[in-house]
C-alpha cells in the first residue's frame, strides 16, 4: 500500500536516480530540456511530478524559472539536496489538483508520469489543472508511452520489459479498465526485492479529448524529443497542446 508520499516514498526515493540511471544521461535529458526551454521562451516552467529534478535542474540551469508540484516529500528532499535544488520552488501535493503560485508559459509531464494518475477522472483533472496554470498562448507538454497491446497474444496479459541477471520487470495489463501495473524484481548481492506500481495507460486520441475538455488544442505530436515524426510504429510520443491566446 502507498504511504503519504504515494508510491514514491523513502524506499523508492533512496534509489530512484540509480534505478533510472539511463534516463539521467545527457542523451535522454538534453533534447527534452532543449525543447522545453524553447517553449518556455522567457517565461516560467511548471513541472508536474518534479521528483528528484532530472529535468527541472538542467532546465533551470538554462535560465528558466522552474516550479514543481509533487506528492512525494522523499523525492523532493533528493531534489533539494542537489546543487541548485533549493532554487526550484516546489508545491507539495497531487499534481492533478494542487495549485502553484503564478502563471506559466509551459507546463510539462515527462517519463510516463501521466500514467501515475490511475483513473480517467484524475487524468482529466490534470489537464484542467495544467490549463489553469498556463498563461494565454502557453503550452502543455506530455511525454508518454503508446500502449503496447500489440505484444499481447490472445489470453495473455503480461508483457516483460526487462530480463537480465539483476532485474526482472514486467507489465500486467487489464484491457477492460486500461489499468496496468509494473512489477520489478531486483537481485543485489544475492538478495531479492519486489515492488509493484499501478498505472493507467492512455491513448493519444484520448489525451487529445482530455485537452479539448480543458480548453487546449493539439499543436504538435512527435515520436520523441528530437521531433521525429509520430507514426503507427511509434512506441512513445511527445505531445504539445496550446492554450488559446485570446
PDB file of C-alpha atoms in Angstrom:
ATOM      1  CA  UNK A   1       0.000   0.000   0.000  1.00  0.00           C
ATOM      2  CA  UNK A   2       1.241   3.544  -0.680  1.00  0.00           C
ATOM      3  CA  UNK A   3       2.225   5.839   2.178  1.00  0.00           C
ATOM      4  CA  UNK A   4       1.617   9.589   2.419  1.00  0.00           C
ATOM      5  CA  UNK A   5       4.164  10.042  -0.388  1.00  0.00           C
ATOM      6  CA  UNK A   6       2.152   7.780  -2.682  1.00  0.00           C
ATOM      7  CA  UNK A   7       4.181   5.045  -4.360  1.00  0.00           C
ATOM      8  CA  UNK A   8       7.359   7.140  -4.303  1.00  0.00           C
ATOM      9  CA  UNK A   9       8.173   7.142  -0.604  1.00  0.00           C
ATOM     10  CA  UNK A  10      11.546   6.857   1.073  1.00  0.00           C
ATOM     11  CA  UNK A  11      12.254   3.291  -0.047  1.00  0.00           C
ATOM     12  CA  UNK A  12      11.817   4.243  -3.715  1.00  0.00           C
ATOM     13  CA  UNK A  13      13.311   7.741  -3.495  1.00  0.00           C
ATOM     14  CA  UNK A  14      16.531   6.463  -1.929  1.00  0.00           C
ATOM     15  CA  UNK A  15      17.471   4.549  -5.064  1.00  0.00           C
ATOM     16  CA  UNK A  16      15.392   6.277  -7.720  1.00  0.00           C
ATOM     17  CA  UNK A  17      18.207   8.034  -9.587  1.00  0.00           C
ATOM     18  CA  UNK A  18      20.278   4.870  -9.718  1.00  0.00           C
ATOM     19  CA  UNK A  19      17.382   2.660 -10.826  1.00  0.00           C
ATOM     20  CA  UNK A  20      16.612   5.066 -13.691  1.00  0.00           C
ATOM     21  CA  UNK A  21      20.226   5.960 -14.445  1.00  0.00           C
ATOM     22  CA  UNK A  22      19.814   5.746 -18.226  1.00  0.00           C
ATOM     23  CA  UNK A  23      17.132   8.460 -18.077  1.00  0.00           C
ATOM     24  CA  UNK A  24      19.580  10.824 -16.359  1.00  0.00           C
ATOM     25  CA  UNK A  25      22.145  10.561 -19.158  1.00  0.00           C
ATOM     26  CA  UNK A  26      22.740  13.612 -21.352  1.00  0.00           C
ATOM     27  CA  UNK A  27      21.287  11.900 -24.416  1.00  0.00           C
ATOM     28  CA  UNK A  28      17.961  11.442 -22.644  1.00  0.00           C
ATOM     29  CA  UNK A  29      17.779  14.735 -20.758  1.00  0.00           C
ATOM     30  CA  UNK A  30      19.352  17.131 -23.248  1.00  0.00           C
ATOM     31  CA  UNK A  31      16.730  17.006 -26.028  1.00  0.00           C
ATOM     32  CA  UNK A  32      13.888  17.346 -23.512  1.00  0.00           C
ATOM     33  CA  UNK A  33      15.482  20.391 -21.890  1.00  0.00           C
ATOM     34  CA  UNK A  34      16.200  21.929 -25.297  1.00  0.00           C
ATOM     35  CA  UNK A  35      12.576  21.694 -26.415  1.00  0.00           C
ATOM     36  CA  UNK A  36      11.105  22.801 -23.078  1.00  0.00           C
ATOM     37  CA  UNK A  37      13.441  25.802 -22.922  1.00  0.00           C
ATOM     38  CA  UNK A  38      12.338  26.788 -26.421  1.00  0.00           C
ATOM     39  CA  UNK A  39       8.659  26.510 -25.480  1.00  0.00           C
ATOM     40  CA  UNK A  40       9.179  28.447 -22.245  1.00  0.00           C
ATOM     41  CA  UNK A  41      10.860  31.316 -24.075  1.00  0.00           C
ATOM     42  CA  UNK A  42      11.401  33.982 -21.452  1.00  0.00           C
ATOM     43  CA  UNK A  43       8.584  32.682 -19.256  1.00  0.00           C
ATOM     44  CA  UNK A  44       8.242  30.279 -16.365  1.00  0.00           C
ATOM     45  CA  UNK A  45       8.004  26.471 -16.490  1.00  0.00           C
ATOM     46  CA  UNK A  46       5.913  24.178 -14.312  1.00  0.00           C
ATOM     47  CA  UNK A  47       6.839  20.501 -13.912  1.00  0.00           C
ATOM     48  CA  UNK A  48       4.057  18.220 -12.749  1.00  0.00           C
ATOM     49  CA  UNK A  49       5.695  15.374 -10.836  1.00  0.00           C
ATOM     50  CA  UNK A  50       9.053  17.126 -10.445  1.00  0.00           C
ATOM     51  CA  UNK A  51      10.577  14.224  -8.490  1.00  0.00           C
ATOM     52  CA  UNK A  52      14.321  14.446  -7.885  1.00  0.00           C
ATOM     53  CA  UNK A  53      14.816  17.137 -10.516  1.00  0.00           C
ATOM     54  CA  UNK A  54      16.018  15.115 -13.504  1.00  0.00           C
ATOM     55  CA  UNK A  55      14.593  17.697 -15.942  1.00  0.00           C
ATOM     56  CA  UNK A  56      13.900  20.678 -13.680  1.00  0.00           C
ATOM     57  CA  UNK A  57      17.517  21.219 -12.625  1.00  0.00           C
ATOM     58  CA  UNK A  58      19.115  21.336 -16.107  1.00  0.00           C
ATOM     59  CA  UNK A  59      16.188  23.425 -17.343  1.00  0.00           C
ATOM     60  CA  UNK A  60      16.811  25.905 -14.516  1.00  0.00           C
ATOM     61  CA  UNK A  61      20.481  26.000 -15.489  1.00  0.00           C
ATOM     62  CA  UNK A  62      19.315  27.268 -18.870  1.00  0.00           C
ATOM     63  CA  UNK A  63      17.990  30.367 -17.108  1.00  0.00           C
ATOM     64  CA  UNK A  64      14.338  29.236 -16.971  1.00  0.00           C
ATOM     65  CA  UNK A  65      12.454  29.813 -13.726  1.00  0.00           C
ATOM     66  CA  UNK A  66      11.085  26.370 -12.809  1.00  0.00           C
ATOM     67  CA  UNK A  67       8.454  25.435 -10.253  1.00  0.00           C
ATOM     68  CA  UNK A  68       7.395  21.874  -9.477  1.00  0.00           C
ATOM     69  CA  UNK A  69       4.463  20.017  -7.977  1.00  0.00           C
ATOM     70  CA  UNK A  70       4.992  16.634  -6.344  1.00  0.00           C
ATOM     71  CA  UNK A  71       3.220  14.489  -3.776  1.00  0.00           C
ATOM     72  CA  UNK A  72       6.412  12.821  -2.509  1.00  0.00           C
ATOM     73  CA  UNK A  73       8.370  14.727   0.095  1.00  0.00           C
ATOM     74  CA  UNK A  74      11.024  11.998  -0.069  1.00  0.00           C
ATOM     75  CA  UNK A  75      11.638  12.636  -3.768  1.00  0.00           C
ATOM     76  CA  UNK A  76      11.652  16.411  -3.262  1.00  0.00           C
ATOM     77  CA  UNK A  77      14.200  16.024  -0.445  1.00  0.00           C
ATOM     78  CA  UNK A  78      16.574  14.465  -3.016  1.00  0.00           C
ATOM     79  CA  UNK A  79      15.949  17.403  -5.336  1.00  0.00           C
ATOM     80  CA  UNK A  80      16.689  19.873  -2.553  1.00  0.00           C
ATOM     81  CA  UNK A  81      19.991  18.142  -1.729  1.00  0.00           C
ATOM     82  CA  UNK A  82      21.356  18.580  -5.281  1.00  0.00           C
ATOM     83  CA  UNK A  83      23.282  21.637  -6.483  1.00  0.00           C
ATOM     84  CA  UNK A  84      20.733  24.268  -7.457  1.00  0.00           C
ATOM     85  CA  UNK A  85      17.886  22.290  -5.899  1.00  0.00           C
ATOM     86  CA  UNK A  86      16.904  24.948  -3.393  1.00  0.00           C
ATOM     87  CA  UNK A  87      16.250  27.372  -6.259  1.00  0.00           C
ATOM     88  CA  UNK A  88      13.413  25.208  -7.580  1.00  0.00           C
ATOM     89  CA  UNK A  89      10.120  26.191  -5.993  1.00  0.00           C
ATOM     90  CA  UNK A  90       8.027  23.140  -5.109  1.00  0.00           C
ATOM     91  CA  UNK A  91       4.388  22.763  -4.125  1.00  0.00           C
ATOM     92  CA  UNK A  92       3.721  19.528  -2.214  1.00  0.00           C
ATOM     93  CA  UNK A  93       0.509  17.915  -3.406  1.00  0.00           C
ATOM     94  CA  UNK A  94      -1.271  15.879  -6.048  1.00  0.00           C
ATOM     95  CA  UNK A  95      -0.284  17.352  -9.409  1.00  0.00           C
ATOM     96  CA  UNK A  96      -3.779  16.656 -10.773  1.00  0.00           C
ATOM     97  CA  UNK A  97      -5.276  19.262  -8.438  1.00  0.00           C
ATOM     98  CA  UNK A  98      -2.604  21.173  -6.455  1.00  0.00           C
ATOM     99  CA  UNK A  99      -2.069  24.807  -7.430  1.00  0.00           C
ATOM    100  CA  UNK A 100       1.286  26.504  -7.748  1.00  0.00           C
ATOM    101  CA  UNK A 101       1.636  30.286  -7.483  1.00  0.00           C
ATOM    102  CA  UNK A 102       1.566  32.399 -10.606  1.00  0.00           C
ATOM    103  CA  UNK A 103       1.160  31.542 -14.274  1.00  0.00           C
ATOM    104  CA  UNK A 104       3.470  29.709 -16.652  1.00  0.00           C
ATOM    105  CA  UNK A 105       4.498  29.671 -20.302  1.00  0.00           C
ATOM    106  CA  UNK A 106       4.892  25.904 -20.324  1.00  0.00           C
ATOM    107  CA  UNK A 107       3.738  23.043 -18.099  1.00  0.00           C
ATOM    108  CA  UNK A 108       5.040  19.545 -18.640  1.00  0.00           C
ATOM    109  CA  UNK A 109       4.777  15.903 -17.607  1.00  0.00           C
ATOM    110  CA  UNK A 110       7.620  13.564 -18.609  1.00  0.00           C
ATOM    111  CA  UNK A 111       8.627   9.886 -18.412  1.00  0.00           C
ATOM    112  CA  UNK A 112       5.087   8.411 -18.434  1.00  0.00           C
ATOM    113  CA  UNK A 113       4.116  10.332 -15.297  1.00  0.00           C
ATOM    114  CA  UNK A 114       0.573  10.990 -16.587  1.00  0.00           C
ATOM    115  CA  UNK A 115       0.002   7.248 -16.090  1.00  0.00           C
ATOM    116  CA  UNK A 116       0.696   7.581 -12.354  1.00  0.00           C
ATOM    117  CA  UNK A 117      -2.826   9.010 -12.224  1.00  0.00           C
ATOM    118  CA  UNK A 118      -4.762   5.753 -12.131  1.00  0.00           C
ATOM    119  CA  UNK A 119      -8.224   6.898 -13.192  1.00  0.00           C
ATOM    120  CA  UNK A 120      -9.538   8.707 -16.228  1.00  0.00           C
ATOM    121  CA  UNK A 121     -11.104  11.349 -13.969  1.00  0.00           C
ATOM    122  CA  UNK A 122      -7.718  12.119 -12.400  1.00  0.00           C
ATOM    123  CA  UNK A 123      -6.082  12.414 -15.812  1.00  0.00           C
ATOM    124  CA  UNK A 124      -8.845  14.783 -16.965  1.00  0.00           C
ATOM    125  CA  UNK A 125      -8.348  16.823 -13.780  1.00  0.00           C
ATOM    126  CA  UNK A 126      -4.632  17.001 -14.556  1.00  0.00           C
ATOM    127  CA  UNK A 127      -5.252  18.568 -17.963  1.00  0.00           C
ATOM    128  CA  UNK A 128      -7.627  21.076 -16.405  1.00  0.00           C
ATOM    129  CA  UNK A 129      -5.076  21.881 -13.714  1.00  0.00           C
ATOM    130  CA  UNK A 130      -2.307  22.368 -16.266  1.00  0.00           C
ATOM    131  CA  UNK A 131      -4.535  24.621 -18.363  1.00  0.00           C
ATOM    132  CA  UNK A 132      -5.427  26.715 -15.308  1.00  0.00           C
ATOM    133  CA  UNK A 133      -1.724  27.327 -14.671  1.00  0.00           C
ATOM    134  CA  UNK A 134      -0.933  28.391 -18.243  1.00  0.00           C
ATOM    135  CA  UNK A 135      -0.845  31.951 -19.452  1.00  0.00           C
ATOM    136  CA  UNK A 136      -2.709  32.602 -22.721  1.00  0.00           C
ATOM    137  CA  UNK A 137      -0.694  31.020 -25.515  1.00  0.00           C
ATOM    138  CA  UNK A 138       1.029  28.677 -23.056  1.00  0.00           C
ATOM    139  CA  UNK A 139       1.810  25.043 -23.872  1.00  0.00           C
ATOM    140  CA  UNK A 140       1.232  21.763 -22.041  1.00  0.00           C
ATOM    141  CA  UNK A 141       3.725  19.007 -22.915  1.00  0.00           C
ATOM    142  CA  UNK A 142       3.309  15.293 -22.154  1.00  0.00           C
ATOM    143  CA  UNK A 143       5.833  12.504 -22.796  1.00  0.00           C
ATOM    144  CA  UNK A 144       4.211   9.078 -22.518  1.00  0.00           C
ATOM    145  CA  UNK A 145       4.344   5.585 -23.993  1.00  0.00           C
ATOM    146  CA  UNK A 146       1.874   4.319 -26.557  1.00  0.00           C
ATOM    147  CA  UNK A 147       0.063   1.313 -25.016  1.00  0.00           C
ATOM    148  CA  UNK A 148       1.954  -1.796 -26.084  1.00  0.00           C
ATOM    149  CA  UNK A 149      -1.070  -4.025 -26.520  1.00  0.00           C
ATOM    150  CA  UNK A 150       0.093  -5.418 -29.867  1.00  0.00           C
ATOM    151  CA  UNK A 151       2.576  -7.510 -27.890  1.00  0.00           C
ATOM    152  CA  UNK A 152      -0.271  -9.270 -26.073  1.00  0.00           C
ATOM    153  CA  UNK A 153      -1.319 -12.525 -27.799  1.00  0.00           C
ATOM    154  CA  UNK A 154      -4.830 -13.839 -27.074  1.00  0.00           C
ATOM    155  CA  UNK A 155      -5.151 -14.982 -23.485  1.00  0.00           C
ATOM    156  CA  UNK A 156      -2.006 -13.207 -22.244  1.00  0.00           C
ATOM    157  CA  UNK A 157      -1.974 -10.131 -20.013  1.00  0.00           C
ATOM    158  CA  UNK A 158       1.732  -9.820 -19.161  1.00  0.00           C
ATOM    159  CA  UNK A 159       4.492  -8.118 -21.174  1.00  0.00           C
ATOM    160  CA  UNK A 160       8.125  -8.365 -19.963  1.00  0.00           C
ATOM    161  CA  UNK A 161      10.203  -5.214 -20.412  1.00  0.00           C
ATOM    162  CA  UNK A 162      13.475  -6.231 -18.757  1.00  0.00           C
ATOM    163  CA  UNK A 163      15.052  -9.600 -18.066  1.00  0.00           C
ATOM    164  CA  UNK A 164      18.707  -9.812 -17.064  1.00  0.00           C
ATOM    165  CA  UNK A 165      20.904 -11.116 -14.277  1.00  0.00           C
ATOM    166  CA  UNK A 166      19.989  -8.372 -11.808  1.00  0.00           C
ATOM    167  CA  UNK A 167      16.455  -7.320 -12.620  1.00  0.00           C
ATOM    168  CA  UNK A 168      13.182  -8.748 -13.873  1.00  0.00           C
ATOM    169  CA  UNK A 169      10.473  -6.363 -14.986  1.00  0.00           C
ATOM    170  CA  UNK A 170       7.044  -6.975 -16.448  1.00  0.00           C
ATOM    171  CA  UNK A 171       3.811  -5.066 -17.028  1.00  0.00           C
ATOM    172  CA  UNK A 172       0.428  -6.576 -16.197  1.00  0.00           C
ATOM    173  CA  UNK A 173      -2.485  -5.231 -18.280  1.00  0.00           C
ATOM    174  CA  UNK A 174      -6.267  -5.170 -17.791  1.00  0.00           C
ATOM    175  CA  UNK A 175      -7.597  -4.127 -21.181  1.00  0.00           C
ATOM    176  CA  UNK A 176     -11.163  -3.800 -19.856  1.00  0.00           C
ATOM    177  CA  UNK A 177     -10.230  -0.955 -17.496  1.00  0.00           C
ATOM    178  CA  UNK A 178      -6.983   0.379 -19.063  1.00  0.00           C
ATOM    179  CA  UNK A 179      -5.314  -0.317 -15.749  1.00  0.00           C
ATOM    180  CA  UNK A 180      -1.832  -1.800 -15.616  1.00  0.00           C
ATOM    181  CA  UNK A 181       0.869  -2.370 -13.068  1.00  0.00           C
ATOM    182  CA  UNK A 182       4.642  -2.556 -13.411  1.00  0.00           C
ATOM    183  CA  UNK A 183       6.361  -5.242 -11.373  1.00  0.00           C
ATOM    184  CA  UNK A 184      10.067  -5.090 -10.524  1.00  0.00           C
ATOM    185  CA  UNK A 185      12.145  -7.894  -9.060  1.00  0.00           C
ATOM    186  CA  UNK A 186      15.729  -6.932  -8.246  1.00  0.00           C
ATOM    187  CA  UNK A 187      18.618  -9.053  -7.012  1.00  0.00           C
ATOM    188  CA  UNK A 188      21.501  -7.205  -5.341  1.00  0.00           C
ATOM    189  CA  UNK A 189      24.314  -9.071  -3.592  1.00  0.00           C
ATOM    190  CA  UNK A 190      22.237 -12.222  -3.671  1.00  0.00           C
ATOM    191  CA  UNK A 191      19.214 -10.627  -2.001  1.00  0.00           C
ATOM    192  CA  UNK A 192      15.925 -10.086  -3.786  1.00  0.00           C
ATOM    193  CA  UNK A 193      13.391  -7.281  -3.558  1.00  0.00           C
ATOM    194  CA  UNK A 194       9.981  -6.791  -5.141  1.00  0.00           C
ATOM    195  CA  UNK A 195       7.825  -3.756  -5.820  1.00  0.00           C
ATOM    196  CA  UNK A 196       4.715  -3.044  -7.842  1.00  0.00           C
ATOM    197  CA  UNK A 197       3.410   0.326  -9.055  1.00  0.00           C
ATOM    198  CA  UNK A 198      -0.084   0.872 -10.544  1.00  0.00           C
ATOM    199  CA  UNK A 199      -0.699   2.918 -13.694  1.00  0.00           C
ATOM    200  CA  UNK A 200      -3.460   3.743 -16.129  1.00  0.00           C
ATOM    201  CA  UNK A 201      -2.403   3.628 -19.761  1.00  0.00           C
ATOM    202  CA  UNK A 202      -3.897   6.221 -22.080  1.00  0.00           C
ATOM    203  CA  UNK A 203      -4.191   6.566 -25.842  1.00  0.00           C
ATOM    204  CA  UNK A 204      -3.050   9.651 -27.836  1.00  0.00           C
ATOM    205  CA  UNK A 205      -6.591  10.342 -29.071  1.00  0.00           C
ATOM    206  CA  UNK A 206      -7.880  10.069 -25.502  1.00  0.00           C
ATOM    207  CA  UNK A 207      -5.330  12.650 -24.368  1.00  0.00           C
ATOM    208  CA  UNK A 208      -6.458  14.963 -27.172  1.00  0.00           C
ATOM    209  CA  UNK A 209     -10.031  14.744 -25.896  1.00  0.00           C
ATOM    210  CA  UNK A 210      -8.870  15.487 -22.338  1.00  0.00           C
ATOM    211  CA  UNK A 211      -7.038  18.516 -23.706  1.00  0.00           C
ATOM    212  CA  UNK A 212     -10.167  19.737 -25.500  1.00  0.00           C
ATOM    213  CA  UNK A 213     -12.182  19.402 -22.279  1.00  0.00           C
ATOM    214  CA  UNK A 214      -9.572  21.664 -20.668  1.00  0.00           C
ATOM    215  CA  UNK A 215      -9.739  24.224 -23.459  1.00  0.00           C
ATOM    216  CA  UNK A 216      -6.454  23.204 -25.100  1.00  0.00           C
ATOM    217  CA  UNK A 217      -5.756  22.257 -28.710  1.00  0.00           C
ATOM    218  CA  UNK A 218      -3.131  19.919 -30.114  1.00  0.00           C
ATOM    219  CA  UNK A 219      -0.254  21.818 -31.673  1.00  0.00           C
ATOM    220  CA  UNK A 220       2.399  19.128 -32.242  1.00  0.00           C
ATOM    221  CA  UNK A 221       2.965  15.410 -31.723  1.00  0.00           C
ATOM    222  CA  UNK A 222       6.307  13.712 -32.269  1.00  0.00           C
ATOM    223  CA  UNK A 223       7.842  10.309 -31.688  1.00  0.00           C
ATOM    224  CA  UNK A 224      10.281  11.878 -29.203  1.00  0.00           C
ATOM    225  CA  UNK A 225      12.025  15.000 -28.002  1.00  0.00           C
ATOM    226  CA  UNK A 226      14.062  15.389 -31.192  1.00  0.00           C
ATOM    227  CA  UNK A 227      10.822  15.811 -33.148  1.00  0.00           C
ATOM    228  CA  UNK A 228      10.884  12.653 -35.202  1.00  0.00           C
ATOM    229  CA  UNK A 229       7.555  12.051 -36.981  1.00  0.00           C
ATOM    230  CA  UNK A 230       4.933  10.203 -34.967  1.00  0.00           C
ATOM    231  CA  UNK A 231       3.805   7.088 -36.859  1.00  0.00           C
ATOM    232  CA  UNK A 232       1.783   3.928 -36.358  1.00  0.00           C
ATOM    233  CA  UNK A 233       5.027   2.239 -35.307  1.00  0.00           C
ATOM    234  CA  UNK A 234       5.872   4.771 -32.580  1.00  0.00           C
ATOM    235  CA  UNK A 235       6.075   3.312 -29.092  1.00  0.00           C
ATOM    236  CA  UNK A 236       6.003   6.698 -27.360  1.00  0.00           C
ATOM    237  CA  UNK A 237       5.112  10.286 -28.124  1.00  0.00           C
ATOM    238  CA  UNK A 238       5.797  13.832 -27.022  1.00  0.00           C
ATOM    239  CA  UNK A 239       2.650  15.901 -27.497  1.00  0.00           C
ATOM    240  CA  UNK A 240       2.158  19.658 -27.171  1.00  0.00           C
ATOM    241  CA  UNK A 241      -1.217  21.291 -26.584  1.00  0.00           C
ATOM    242  CA  UNK A 242      -1.733  25.050 -26.626  1.00  0.00           C
ATOM    243  CA  UNK A 243      -3.968  27.346 -24.622  1.00  0.00           C
ATOM    244  CA  UNK A 244      -5.693  29.905 -26.860  1.00  0.00           C
ATOM    245  CA  UNK A 245      -4.005  33.287 -26.830  1.00  0.00           C
ATOM    246  CA  UNK A 246      -7.263  35.219 -26.903  1.00  0.00           C
TER     247      UNK A 246
END
